[in-house]
Short mmCIF file of C-alpha atoms and ligand atoms in Angstrom, two decimals:
data_model
loop_
_atom_site.label_atom_id
_atom_site.label_comp_id
_atom_site.label_asym_id
_atom_site.label_seq_id
_atom_site.Cartn_x
_atom_site.Cartn_y
_atom_site.Cartn_z
CA MET B 1 -42.34 -15.42 22.92
CA ARG B 2 -41.71 -12.78 25.59
CA GLY B 3 -38.12 -13.90 25.87
CA VAL B 4 -37.62 -13.40 22.14
CA ARG B 5 -39.12 -9.89 22.29
CA ILE B 6 -36.84 -8.88 25.16
CA PHE B 7 -33.90 -10.29 23.27
CA LEU B 8 -34.80 -8.29 20.14
CA TRP B 9 -35.21 -5.07 22.10
CA ALA B 10 -31.89 -5.66 23.77
CA ALA B 11 -30.33 -6.20 20.34
CA VAL B 12 -31.81 -2.93 19.09
CA VAL B 13 -30.42 -1.04 22.08
CA VAL B 14 -26.96 -2.56 21.65
CA LEU B 15 -26.97 -1.85 17.92
CA ALA B 16 -27.97 1.77 18.49
CA GLY B 17 -25.15 2.12 21.01
CA VAL B 18 -22.58 0.62 18.66
CA THR B 19 -23.73 2.86 15.79
CA ALA B 20 -23.54 5.98 17.95
CA TYR B 21 -20.08 4.99 19.12
CA LEU B 22 -18.83 4.36 15.58
CA LEU B 23 -20.19 7.69 14.33
CA PHE B 24 -18.66 9.53 17.27
CA ASN B 25 -15.35 7.76 16.78
CA ARG B 26 -15.28 8.58 13.10
CA SER B 27 -15.93 12.28 13.65
CA LEU B 28 -13.28 12.32 16.37
CA GLN B 29 -10.73 10.70 14.07
CA LYS B 30 -11.59 13.14 11.32
CA GLU B 31 -11.13 16.03 13.70
CA ILE B 32 -7.74 14.72 14.81
CA ALA B 33 -6.66 14.20 11.19
CA GLU B 34 -7.71 17.71 10.23
CA ALA B 35 -6.27 19.60 13.19
CA PRO B 36 -2.73 20.96 13.13
CA PHE B 37 -0.30 18.60 14.83
CA GLY B 38 0.96 19.43 18.32
CA VAL B 39 -0.01 22.33 20.55
CA PRO B 40 0.17 26.14 20.39
CA PHE B 41 3.48 27.53 21.66
CA GLN B 42 5.50 30.73 21.97
CA LEU B 43 9.22 30.16 21.66
CA VAL B 44 12.30 31.77 20.13
CA THR B 45 14.24 31.02 16.94
CA GLN B 46 18.01 30.83 16.76
CA ASN B 47 17.85 34.45 15.56
CA ASN B 48 16.08 35.47 18.76
CA GLU B 49 12.80 36.06 16.96
CA PRO B 50 9.49 34.95 18.44
CA ILE B 51 7.99 31.86 16.81
CA THR B 52 4.64 30.13 17.27
CA GLU B 53 2.85 27.08 15.87
CA LYS B 54 1.70 29.30 12.97
CA ALA B 55 5.21 29.01 11.54
CA PHE B 56 4.45 25.34 10.79
CA GLN B 57 1.74 26.36 8.31
CA GLY B 58 1.88 27.82 4.82
CA LYS B 59 4.55 25.38 3.64
CA PRO B 60 5.17 21.70 4.28
CA THR B 61 7.47 21.31 7.24
CA ALA B 62 10.05 18.86 8.56
CA LEU B 63 10.46 19.00 12.34
CA PHE B 64 12.94 17.23 14.50
CA PHE B 65 13.90 17.38 18.12
CA GLY B 66 17.29 17.04 19.72
CA PHE B 67 20.09 18.87 21.51
CA THR B 68 23.44 20.38 20.66
CA HIS B 69 25.42 18.11 23.01
CA CYS B 70 24.05 15.06 21.20
CA PRO B 71 26.92 12.71 20.34
CA ASP B 72 25.62 11.26 17.07
CA VAL B 73 21.89 11.09 16.33
CA CYS B 74 21.28 14.83 16.06
CA PRO B 75 24.38 15.76 14.03
CA THR B 76 23.63 12.89 11.62
CA THR B 77 19.97 13.87 11.27
CA LEU B 78 20.84 17.55 10.75
CA PHE B 79 23.44 16.72 8.14
CA GLU B 80 21.18 14.28 6.28
CA MET B 81 18.21 16.63 6.39
CA ASP B 82 20.33 19.39 4.92
CA ASN B 83 21.41 17.08 2.08
CA LEU B 84 17.83 15.99 1.41
CA LEU B 85 16.56 19.56 1.38
CA LYS B 86 19.23 20.55 -1.13
CA LYS B 87 18.10 17.69 -3.37
CA VAL B 88 14.30 18.00 -3.21
CA ASP B 89 14.07 21.76 -2.82
CA PRO B 90 17.13 23.41 -4.34
CA ASP B 91 15.43 26.81 -4.54
CA LYS B 92 14.50 26.75 -0.82
CA THR B 93 10.90 27.65 -1.64
CA LYS B 94 8.87 24.50 -1.10
CA LEU B 95 9.85 23.07 2.25
CA GLN B 96 10.93 24.36 5.62
CA ALA B 97 12.72 22.59 8.44
CA PHE B 98 13.09 23.23 12.16
CA PHE B 99 15.30 21.71 14.84
CA ILE B 100 13.77 22.06 18.30
CA SER B 101 15.92 21.68 21.41
CA VAL B 102 14.92 19.12 24.04
CA ASP B 103 17.70 20.56 26.23
CA PRO B 104 16.74 24.24 26.47
CA GLU B 105 18.67 24.69 29.75
CA ARG B 106 21.92 24.44 27.80
CA ASP B 107 20.69 25.22 24.28
CA THR B 108 20.13 28.96 24.31
CA PRO B 109 19.05 30.50 20.99
CA GLU B 110 22.66 31.69 20.49
CA ILE B 111 24.06 28.19 20.98
CA MET B 112 21.38 26.79 18.66
CA LYS B 113 22.40 29.30 16.01
CA THR B 114 26.07 28.40 16.16
CA TYR B 115 25.29 24.70 16.09
CA VAL B 116 22.64 24.64 13.36
CA SER B 117 24.15 27.24 11.04
CA ASN B 118 27.37 25.27 11.07
CA VAL B 119 25.56 22.47 9.24
CA SER B 120 22.71 24.08 7.38
CA ASP B 121 21.48 27.46 6.21
CA ARG B 122 18.00 26.11 5.68
CA ILE B 123 17.16 24.59 9.04
CA THR B 124 16.05 26.93 11.83
CA GLY B 125 16.80 26.13 15.45
CA ILE B 126 14.10 26.69 18.07
CA SER B 127 14.59 27.09 21.82
CA GLY B 128 13.44 29.52 24.51
CA ASP B 129 12.20 29.48 28.08
CA PRO B 130 13.03 25.94 29.28
CA ALA B 131 9.59 25.24 30.80
CA LYS B 132 7.82 26.46 27.66
CA VAL B 133 10.12 24.47 25.40
CA MET B 134 9.50 21.25 27.33
CA GLU B 135 5.76 21.89 27.26
CA MET B 136 5.93 22.24 23.49
CA VAL B 137 8.08 19.11 23.17
CA LYS B 138 5.54 17.11 25.19
CA GLY B 139 2.68 18.62 23.18
CA PHE B 140 4.27 17.32 20.00
CA ARG B 141 4.39 13.86 21.58
CA VAL B 142 8.16 13.77 21.67
CA TYR B 143 9.91 11.66 24.27
CA ALA B 144 12.80 13.41 26.03
CA LYS B 145 14.57 12.36 29.21
CA LYS B 146 17.68 13.58 30.98
CA VAL B 147 20.24 10.81 31.54
CA PRO B 148 23.33 11.55 33.70
CA THR B 149 26.53 10.43 31.98
CA ASP B 150 28.01 9.58 35.41
CA GLU B 151 25.43 7.95 37.71
CA SER B 152 27.50 8.85 40.79
CA LYS B 153 27.13 12.56 39.99
CA PRO B 154 23.42 13.22 39.40
CA ASP B 155 24.07 16.97 39.04
CA GLY B 156 26.92 16.47 36.61
CA ASP B 157 26.99 16.14 32.86
CA TYR B 158 24.09 14.53 31.09
CA VAL B 159 22.72 13.56 27.73
CA MET B 160 19.11 13.64 26.57
CA ASP B 161 17.42 10.47 25.50
CA HIS B 162 14.96 11.57 22.83
CA THR B 163 12.69 10.70 19.92
CA ALA B 164 14.89 10.55 16.84
CA SER B 165 12.23 10.57 14.09
CA VAL B 166 11.65 13.53 11.83
CA PHE B 167 8.00 14.64 11.78
CA LEU B 168 6.50 15.70 8.47
CA LEU B 169 3.65 18.22 8.43
CA ASP B 170 1.59 19.34 5.46
CA ASP B 171 1.12 23.02 4.62
CA LYS B 172 -1.72 23.26 7.14
CA GLY B 173 0.50 21.99 9.92
CA ARG B 174 -1.20 18.59 9.95
CA PHE B 175 0.69 15.41 10.66
CA ALA B 176 1.73 13.81 7.37
CA GLY B 177 4.21 11.11 8.39
CA THR B 178 7.70 10.57 9.75
CA ILE B 179 11.19 9.81 8.57
CA ALA B 180 12.88 7.31 10.83
CA TYR B 181 16.41 7.74 12.14
CA GLN B 182 18.81 6.49 9.46
CA GLU B 183 15.98 5.74 7.09
CA ASP B 184 17.19 4.78 3.63
CA SER B 185 17.97 8.13 2.03
CA ALA B 186 16.15 7.28 -1.23
CA VAL B 187 13.01 6.49 0.80
CA ALA B 188 13.39 9.67 2.84
CA GLU B 189 13.85 11.68 -0.35
CA LYS B 190 10.68 10.17 -1.81
CA LYS B 191 8.74 11.05 1.35
CA LEU B 192 9.82 14.68 1.10
CA GLU B 193 8.99 14.77 -2.60
CA ASN B 194 5.53 13.38 -1.89
CA LEU B 195 5.05 15.97 0.83
CA ILE B 196 5.86 18.73 -1.65
CA THR B 197 3.70 17.30 -4.44
CA ARG B 198 0.58 16.79 -2.36
CA ASN B 199 0.75 20.40 -1.23
CA LEU B 200 1.16 21.98 -4.65
NI1 NI J 1 20.17 13.65 19.58
#
């Protein structure tokens, strides 16, 4: 009889613990889902204007990370994003897009401007103080790593290995999905349309 009572008490304690954990976990998940994605930052646009995380609010946003020396992924993504934006938002009023450098040592705001404006007049390049840029990149959970193009010359030329997905944020700056590199363009278009519709 005593053994049964101890067992029941133990069960009550375990159950209470599990319930508390589940409630805590749920509130934590809710908080994460409702918070703006990433971290606060102070960087510079391609037009040498200050920009902070507040710029990713007010309108749904497409963000992607890369560098101007990128051989293929970044130019392709920039070009495709420009095409998609023209299709889903011809009036340039519903969506905004930013291209953030993961190679701020070489990508000054001026270089970003030349590079981005060559492809699109609706995507804004972001760069700035290299340490601050890399802090922001990390805060947005983007992978970026310097890879020397010639292993025998570690101080020579390099490329940046980096996350190739486009991040989608709603008009409160909250994470709303991704577009994968070379995602089917009809699917990508639908994702951007949904992003616009749910924020109307
Ligand atoms: Ni790239």
